[in-house]
CSV table of C-alpha atoms in Angstrom, one decimal:
chain,number,residue,atom,x,y,z
A,1,MET,CA,137.4,81.8,91.7
A,2,SER,CA,140.2,82.2,94.2
A,3,PRO,CA,140.2,80.0,97.3
A,4,ARG,CA,139.9,83.2,99.3
A,5,ASN,CA,136.4,83.8,97.8
A,6,ALA,CA,135.2,80.2,97.7
A,7,ALA,CA,132.0,79.2,99.5
A,8,VAL,CA,129.8,76.2,99.7
A,9,LEU,CA,126.2,75.5,100.7
A,10,VAL,CA,125.9,72.0,102.2
A,11,LEU,CA,122.5,70.3,102.7
A,12,GLU,CA,121.9,67.5,105.2
A,13,ASP,CA,121.1,65.1,102.4
A,14,GLY,CA,124.6,65.5,101.2
A,15,ARG,CA,123.9,67.8,98.2
A,16,THR,CA,126.3,70.7,97.8
A,17,PHE,CA,126.2,74.0,95.9
A,18,ARG,CA,129.4,75.9,95.3
A,19,GLY,CA,129.7,79.6,94.8
A,20,GLU,CA,131.6,82.6,96.2
A,21,ALA,CA,131.5,84.3,99.6
A,22,TYR,CA,128.8,87.0,99.9
A,23,GLY,CA,128.7,89.1,103.1
A,24,ALA,CA,130.6,87.8,106.1
A,25,THR,CA,132.8,84.7,105.8
A,26,GLY,CA,132.9,81.8,108.2
A,27,ALA,CA,130.2,79.2,109.0
A,28,SER,CA,126.5,79.4,109.6
A,29,LEU,CA,123.9,76.7,110.2
A,30,GLY,CA,120.1,76.7,109.9
A,31,GLU,CA,117.1,75.4,108.0
A,32,VAL,CA,117.4,76.1,104.3
A,33,VAL,CA,114.2,77.7,102.8
A,34,PHE,CA,113.3,79.7,99.7
A,35,SER,CA,111.4,82.9,99.3
A,36,THR,CA,109.7,83.7,96.0
A,37,ALA,CA,109.5,87.5,96.6
A,38,MET,CA,110.8,89.6,93.8
A,39,THR,CA,111.3,92.6,96.0
A,40,GLY,CA,111.6,93.5,99.7
A,41,TYR,CA,114.8,91.7,100.5
A,42,GLN,CA,115.6,94.1,103.4
A,43,GLU,CA,112.3,93.4,105.0
A,44,THR,CA,112.8,89.7,104.6
A,45,LEU,CA,116.3,89.8,106.2
A,46,THR,CA,115.1,91.7,109.2
A,47,ASP,CA,111.9,89.7,109.8
A,48,PRO,CA,112.3,87.9,113.1
A,49,SER,CA,110.3,84.9,111.7
A,50,TYR,CA,113.4,84.0,109.7
A,51,HIS,CA,115.4,83.4,112.8
A,52,ARG,CA,117.7,80.3,112.4
A,53,GLN,CA,116.8,79.9,108.7
A,54,ILE,CA,119.1,80.1,105.6
A,55,VAL,CA,117.1,82.0,103.0
A,56,VAL,CA,117.4,81.3,99.3
A,57,GLN,CA,116.1,84.1,97.1
A,58,THR,CA,114.5,82.8,93.9
A,59,ALA,CA,114.6,86.2,92.2
A,60,PRO,CA,117.9,86.0,90.2
A,61,GLN,CA,119.3,89.4,91.1
A,62,ILE,CA,119.4,90.8,94.6
A,63,GLY,CA,120.8,94.0,96.0
A,64,ASN,CA,119.9,96.5,93.3
A,65,THR,CA,118.5,99.0,95.7
A,66,GLY,CA,121.2,98.6,98.4
A,67,TRP,CA,120.4,99.0,102.1
A,68,ASN,CA,118.7,102.0,103.7
A,69,ASP,CA,117.9,102.9,107.3
A,70,GLU,CA,114.1,103.1,107.0
A,71,ASP,CA,112.9,99.7,105.9
A,72,ASP,CA,114.1,97.4,108.6
A,73,GLU,CA,111.3,95.3,110.2
A,74,SER,CA,113.3,94.9,113.4
A,75,SER,CA,116.5,96.0,115.1
A,76,ARG,CA,118.7,93.5,113.2
A,77,ILE,CA,119.1,90.9,110.5
A,78,TRP,CA,117.7,87.6,111.7
A,79,VAL,CA,118.4,85.1,109.0
A,80,ALA,CA,121.1,82.5,109.7
A,81,GLY,CA,122.5,82.8,106.2
A,82,TYR,CA,121.7,84.2,102.7
A,83,VAL,CA,121.9,82.5,99.3
A,84,VAL,CA,121.6,84.5,96.0
A,85,ARG,CA,122.4,83.9,92.4
A,86,ASP,CA,123.5,87.3,91.0
A,87,PRO,CA,124.3,90.0,93.6
A,88,ALA,CA,124.1,93.6,92.2
A,89,ARG,CA,127.6,95.0,91.6
A,90,THR,CA,126.5,98.6,92.4
A,91,PRO,CA,123.3,99.6,94.3
A,92,SER,CA,121.2,102.3,92.7
A,93,ASN,CA,118.5,103.9,94.8
A,94,TRP,CA,118.1,107.4,96.2
A,95,ARG,CA,117.6,106.0,99.7
A,96,SER,CA,120.5,103.6,99.6
A,97,LYS,CA,123.1,104.2,102.3
A,98,ARG,CA,125.4,101.2,101.6
A,99,SER,CA,125.4,97.9,99.6
A,100,LEU,CA,123.6,94.8,100.8
A,101,ASP,CA,127.0,93.0,100.9
A,102,GLU,CA,128.3,95.7,103.2
A,103,GLU,CA,125.4,95.3,105.6
A,104,LEU,CA,125.7,91.5,105.7
A,105,VAL,CA,129.4,92.0,106.6
A,106,ASN,CA,128.4,94.6,109.2
A,107,GLN,CA,126.0,92.3,110.9
A,108,HIS,CA,128.2,89.2,110.5
A,109,ILE,CA,125.7,87.3,108.2
A,110,VAL,CA,127.4,84.5,106.2
A,111,GLY,CA,126.2,84.3,102.6
A,112,ILE,CA,126.9,82.7,99.3
A,113,ALA,CA,126.5,84.1,95.8
A,114,GLY,CA,126.7,82.5,92.3
A,115,VAL,CA,124.5,79.6,93.2
A,116,ASP,CA,122.0,78.1,90.7
A,117,THR,CA,119.1,79.1,92.9
A,118,ARG,CA,116.5,77.6,90.5
A,119,THR,CA,118.0,74.1,90.8
A,120,LEU,CA,118.4,74.6,94.6
A,121,THR,CA,114.7,75.7,94.9
A,122,ARG,CA,113.5,72.7,92.9
A,123,HIS,CA,115.6,70.4,95.2
A,124,ILE,CA,114.0,71.9,98.3
A,125,ARG,CA,110.5,71.5,96.8
A,126,ASP,CA,111.3,67.8,96.0
A,127,ARG,CA,113.1,66.9,99.3
A,128,GLY,CA,111.6,69.5,101.7
A,129,ALA,CA,113.2,72.2,103.8
A,130,MET,CA,116.1,70.7,105.7
A,131,ARG,CA,119.2,71.6,107.8
A,132,ALA,CA,122.0,73.2,105.9
A,133,GLY,CA,125.2,75.2,106.3
A,134,ILE,CA,127.1,77.9,104.5
A,135,PHE,CA,130.9,77.7,104.8
A,136,SER,CA,133.5,80.1,103.5
A,137,GLY,CA,136.9,81.4,104.6
A,138,ASP,CA,138.1,79.7,107.8
A,139,GLY,CA,134.8,77.8,107.9
A,140,LEU,CA,135.7,75.6,104.8
A,141,ALA,CA,136.7,72.0,105.4
A,142,ASP,CA,136.4,68.6,103.9
A,143,THR,CA,132.9,68.1,102.4
A,144,GLU,CA,132.1,65.0,104.5
A,145,ALA,CA,133.1,66.8,107.7
A,146,LEU,CA,130.8,69.7,106.7
A,147,VAL,CA,127.9,67.3,106.0
A,148,GLN,CA,128.3,65.7,109.4
A,149,ARG,CA,128.4,69.2,111.0
A,150,VAL,CA,125.1,70.1,109.3
A,151,ARG,CA,123.4,66.8,110.4
A,152,GLN,CA,124.4,67.5,114.0
A,153,ALA,CA,122.6,70.9,114.0
A,154,PRO,CA,119.2,71.2,115.7
A,155,ALA,CA,116.1,70.7,113.5
A,156,MET,CA,113.3,73.2,113.2
A,157,ALA,CA,110.7,70.8,114.3
A,158,GLY,CA,110.5,71.1,118.1
A,159,ALA,CA,112.5,74.4,118.1
A,160,ASP,CA,111.3,77.0,120.7
A,161,LEU,CA,112.5,80.2,119.1
A,162,ALA,CA,110.0,83.0,119.9
A,163,GLY,CA,111.8,83.7,123.2
A,164,ASP,CA,115.0,84.5,121.3
A,165,VAL,CA,113.3,87.3,119.3
A,166,THR,CA,110.8,88.8,121.8
A,167,THR,CA,111.3,92.3,123.2
A,168,ALA,CA,113.1,92.5,126.6
A,169,GLN,CA,110.7,95.0,128.0
A,170,THR,CA,107.3,96.5,127.1
A,171,TYR,CA,107.2,99.5,124.8
A,172,VAL,CA,104.4,101.6,123.4
A,173,VAL,CA,103.7,102.7,119.9
A,174,PRO,CA,101.2,105.7,120.2
A,175,ALA,CA,98.1,106.2,118.0
A,176,LEU,CA,98.5,108.6,115.1
A,177,GLY,CA,96.1,111.4,115.9
A,178,GLU,CA,93.1,110.7,118.2
A,179,LYS,CA,93.5,107.5,120.3
A,180,LYS,CA,90.5,105.3,119.8
A,181,PHE,CA,91.7,101.9,121.2
A,182,THR,CA,94.4,100.3,123.3
A,183,VAL,CA,95.8,97.0,122.1
A,184,ALA,CA,98.1,94.6,124.0
A,185,ALA,CA,100.4,92.9,121.5
A,186,LEU,CA,102.2,89.7,122.6
A,187,ASP,CA,105.6,89.9,120.9
A,188,LEU,CA,106.4,86.5,119.3
A,189,GLY,CA,108.6,88.2,116.8
A,190,ILE,CA,106.6,91.3,115.8
A,191,LYS,CA,107.5,93.3,112.7
A,192,ALA,CA,107.8,97.1,112.9
A,193,ASN,CA,105.1,97.7,110.3
A,194,THR,CA,102.4,96.0,112.4
A,195,PRO,CA,102.2,98.7,115.2
A,196,ARG,CA,102.5,101.3,112.4
A,197,MET,CA,99.4,99.9,110.7
A,198,MET,CA,97.5,99.9,113.9
A,199,SER,CA,98.7,103.4,114.8
A,200,ALA,CA,97.3,104.7,111.6
A,201,ARG,CA,93.9,103.4,112.8
A,202,GLY,CA,93.9,105.2,116.1
A,203,ILE,CA,95.3,102.3,118.1
A,204,GLU,CA,97.8,102.7,120.9
A,205,THR,CA,99.8,99.4,120.9
A,206,HIS,CA,101.6,98.1,124.0
A,207,VAL,CA,104.1,95.5,122.8
A,208,LEU,CA,104.6,93.0,125.6
A,209,PRO,CA,107.4,90.4,126.1
A,210,LEU,CA,106.5,86.8,125.4
A,211,GLY,CA,106.7,86.0,129.1
A,212,SER,CA,103.8,88.3,130.0
A,213,GLY,CA,100.8,86.8,131.6
A,214,ILE,CA,97.1,87.5,131.5
A,215,GLU,CA,97.5,89.8,134.5
A,216,ASP,CA,99.9,92.0,132.5
A,217,ILE,CA,97.4,92.2,129.7
A,218,LEU,CA,94.5,93.0,131.9
A,219,ALA,CA,96.5,95.7,133.7
A,220,LEU,CA,96.4,97.7,130.5
A,221,ASN,CA,92.6,97.5,130.3
A,222,PRO,CA,93.0,96.8,126.6
A,223,ASP,CA,90.2,97.0,124.0
A,224,GLY,CA,91.9,94.1,122.1
A,225,VAL,CA,94.8,91.6,122.1
A,226,PHE,CA,97.1,90.9,119.2
A,227,LEU,CA,99.2,87.8,118.6
A,228,SER,CA,102.2,88.5,116.3
A,229,ASN,CA,104.2,86.5,113.8
A,230,GLY,CA,107.3,84.7,115.0
A,231,PRO,CA,109.7,81.8,114.4
A,232,GLY,CA,109.8,78.2,115.6
A,233,ASP,CA,107.5,75.3,116.1
A,234,PRO,CA,104.1,76.3,117.6
A,235,ALA,CA,103.9,73.0,119.5
A,236,THR,CA,106.6,74.5,121.8
A,237,ALA,CA,104.6,77.7,122.5
A,238,GLU,CA,102.8,76.5,125.6
A,239,HIS,CA,102.9,79.8,127.4
A,240,ALA,CA,101.5,81.8,124.5
A,241,VAL,CA,98.7,79.2,124.0
A,242,ALA,CA,97.8,79.3,127.7
A,243,VAL,CA,97.6,83.1,127.7
A,244,THR,CA,95.5,83.0,124.5
A,245,ARG,CA,93.1,80.7,126.2
A,246,GLU,CA,92.7,83.1,129.1
A,247,VAL,CA,92.0,85.9,126.6
A,248,LEU,CA,89.3,83.8,125.0
A,249,ARG,CA,87.7,83.0,128.3
A,250,ARG,CA,87.4,86.7,129.0
A,251,LYS,CA,86.0,87.3,125.5
A,252,LEU,CA,88.5,90.1,124.7
A,253,PRO,CA,88.7,90.8,121.0
A,254,LEU,CA,91.7,89.0,119.6
A,255,PHE,CA,93.5,89.1,116.3
A,256,GLY,CA,96.5,86.9,115.3
A,257,ILE,CA,98.7,86.7,112.3
A,258,CYS,CA,101.2,84.0,111.1
A,259,PHE,CA,102.6,82.4,114.3
A,260,GLY,CA,99.7,84.0,116.1
A,261,ASN,CA,97.3,82.1,113.8
A,262,GLN,CA,98.9,78.8,114.9
A,263,ILE,CA,98.7,79.9,118.6
A,264,LEU,CA,95.0,80.6,118.3
A,265,GLY,CA,94.6,77.3,116.5
A,266,ARG,CA,96.2,75.4,119.3
A,267,ALA,CA,94.2,77.4,121.9
A,268,LEU,CA,91.0,76.2,120.0
A,269,GLY,CA,92.2,72.6,120.2
A,270,ARG,CA,93.6,72.2,116.7
A,271,GLY,CA,96.9,70.5,116.0
A,272,THR,CA,99.7,71.9,114.0
A,273,TYR,CA,102.3,70.3,111.7
A,274,LYS,CA,105.5,71.0,109.8
A,275,MET,CA,105.0,71.7,106.1
A,276,ARG,CA,107.2,70.1,103.4
A,277,TYR,CA,108.7,73.4,102.4
A,278,GLY,CA,106.3,76.1,103.6
A,279,HIS,CA,105.0,79.3,102.1
A,280,ARG,CA,107.5,82.2,101.8
A,281,GLY,CA,107.1,85.2,99.5
A,282,ILE,CA,104.8,88.1,98.7
A,283,ASN,CA,102.8,86.5,95.9
A,284,ILE,CA,100.8,83.7,97.5
A,285,PRO,CA,97.0,83.4,96.9
A,286,VAL,CA,94.5,83.0,99.7
A,287,ILE,CA,90.7,82.4,99.4
A,288,ASP,CA,88.2,83.8,101.9
A,289,VAL,CA,85.7,81.0,102.4
A,290,ALA,CA,82.8,83.4,103.3
A,291,THR,CA,83.2,85.6,100.2
A,292,GLY,CA,85.2,83.6,97.7
A,293,LYS,CA,87.5,86.5,97.2
A,294,VAL,CA,91.1,85.9,96.5
A,295,ALA,CA,93.9,88.0,98.1
A,296,ILE,CA,97.5,87.9,97.0
A,297,THR,CA,99.4,87.8,100.3
A,298,ALA,CA,102.8,88.0,101.9
A,299,GLN,CA,103.7,84.8,103.9
A,300,ASN,CA,106.5,83.3,105.8
A,301,HIS,CA,105.7,80.0,107.6
A,302,GLY,CA,106.9,76.4,107.7
A,303,PHE,CA,104.2,75.2,110.1
A,304,ALA,CA,100.4,75.2,109.6
A,305,VAL,CA,97.2,74.5,111.5
A,306,GLU,CA,95.4,71.2,110.8
A,307,GLY,CA,92.0,71.4,109.0
A,308,THR,CA,90.2,71.6,105.7
A,309,PRO,CA,88.8,74.7,103.9
A,310,GLY,CA,85.5,75.8,105.4
A,311,GLU,CA,85.6,73.2,108.1
A,312,ARG,CA,83.5,74.0,111.2
A,313,PHE,CA,84.5,72.5,114.6
A,314,ASP,CA,83.7,72.7,118.3
A,315,SER,CA,86.1,74.1,120.9
A,316,GLU,CA,86.1,74.9,124.6
A,317,PHE,CA,85.1,78.4,123.6
A,318,GLY,CA,82.3,77.5,121.2
A,319,ALA,CA,82.1,76.9,117.5
A,320,ALA,CA,84.9,77.9,115.2
A,321,MET,CA,85.8,77.5,111.5
A,322,ILE,CA,88.6,77.4,109.0
A,323,SER,CA,87.9,80.8,107.4
A,324,HIS,CA,90.7,81.0,104.7
A,325,TYR,CA,92.8,78.6,102.7
A,326,CYS,CA,95.5,78.6,100.1
A,327,PRO,CA,94.3,77.2,96.7
A,328,ASN,CA,97.8,76.0,95.8
A,329,ASP,CA,97.6,73.2,98.5
A,330,ASP,CA,94.5,73.8,100.7
A,331,THR,CA,96.7,74.8,103.6
A,332,VAL,CA,94.7,76.5,106.4
A,333,GLU,CA,95.2,80.3,106.1
A,334,GLY,CA,92.8,81.6,108.7
A,335,LEU,CA,90.6,80.8,111.7
A,336,ARG,CA,87.5,82.4,113.1
A,337,ALA,CA,85.8,81.8,116.4
A,338,LEU,CA,82.0,82.1,116.1
A,339,ASP,CA,81.0,82.4,119.8
A,340,VAL,CA,83.9,84.6,121.0
A,341,PRO,CA,85.4,87.7,119.3
A,342,ALA,CA,88.6,86.1,117.8
A,343,PHE,CA,90.0,85.6,114.4
A,344,SER,CA,93.4,85.1,112.8
A,345,VAL,CA,95.2,84.7,109.5
A,346,GLN,CA,98.3,82.8,108.5
A,347,TYR,CA,99.6,85.6,106.2
A,348,HIS,CA,100.8,89.1,106.8
A,349,PRO,CA,98.3,92.0,106.4
A,350,GLU,CA,101.0,94.4,107.5
A,351,ALA,CA,103.1,93.3,104.5
A,352,ALA,CA,106.1,95.4,103.7
A,353,ALA,CA,107.1,95.6,100.8
A,354,GLY,CA,103.6,94.5,99.9
A,355,PRO,CA,101.2,93.3,98.6
A,356,HIS,CA,98.4,95.2,100.4
A,357,ASP,CA,95.3,93.1,99.6
A,358,ALA,CA,95.0,92.0,103.2
A,359,ALA,CA,95.5,95.4,104.9
A,360,PRO,CA,91.7,95.8,105.6
A,361,LEU,CA,92.0,93.0,108.2
A,362,PHE,CA,93.2,95.7,110.6
A,363,ASP,CA,90.0,97.5,109.9
A,364,GLU,CA,88.2,94.3,110.8
A,365,PHE,CA,90.0,94.2,114.1
A,366,VAL,CA,89.0,97.8,114.7
A,367,ASN,CA,85.4,96.8,114.0
A,368,LEU,CA,85.6,93.9,116.4
A,369,MET,CA,86.8,96.1,119.2
A,370,ALA,CA,84.2,98.7,118.4
A,371,ASP,CA,81.4,96.1,118.5
A,372,LYS,CA,82.7,94.9,121.9
A,373,ASP,CA,82.6,98.4,123.3
A,374,GLY,CA,79.3,99.3,121.7
A,375,ASN,CA,80.9,102.1,119.8
A,376,ASN,CA,79.4,101.6,116.3
């Protein structure tokens, strides 16, 4: 490898992984995490929940289908850096417009290829997600200096990031066909497929900036309120929690996913904590306590709500329960309020590129709104 192409991934514990530059060259800092998804890298890269994270793909070859102009989940790539083992030399797909490498360069995303991602993933599982940096080109320096630079970067615990990714102004995604419901969606880092899934069910979605208050929500006279996915530590999301509590007080039907699950949890009085290495991928099992059914789900979270599977607890808004959990580690994967119309899940029912086991949760939200309005 020529020095011109040399790159290094440096972890805060001093471990280094050498490879070659992939995408843009330079330096990039973030929390290193791994995704077990075998497909859907374009959706992963454009998911706002990955803001300020360096993503390691456990799938050995990435980039086979190139990059198209239809599958983005937001307006840009959000990852802080990208780590792959074997990048495709030539993309092959009828929708491909350019290679993944080209798009990373276009959006100034620093990456590294040729890394033993299996060893790296095992290291993260053993030591936990941690601060890291990718360095190439002019960003290369003495290893010790790079380690110190990584250790000086901000940690993910305590990071308030949803404000970085929220929409600057309200926008509306109309219902497909007859409009049946109006939903106010608080944008904590919403993915494009979420309003599409609601649109297909006759929902007109008003996507609101994170700074919106309960007055902004009520002005829409919504049938329901949605809390989106997003990045950062839920302990910092005081405004979103306060707004959620106001929604619960008014008994408006509420549905939250991912970060929104953690927001609802905190609004119900539960604590949250940082996981050792999180859940990221599109092949993670979840059990519904009420039915015992298992869904294979898409997930991307490094924080979770405190609780145990099936636990019932009291809140200011009445009884609630832990409705879903992950059998791999008993992590809380869903909440349900029993005295007000609110529920949430930690995973992604809007999953693109799949799986689709959880898509019926949007139908459950529709039913909740219909029950509230006496329409069924």
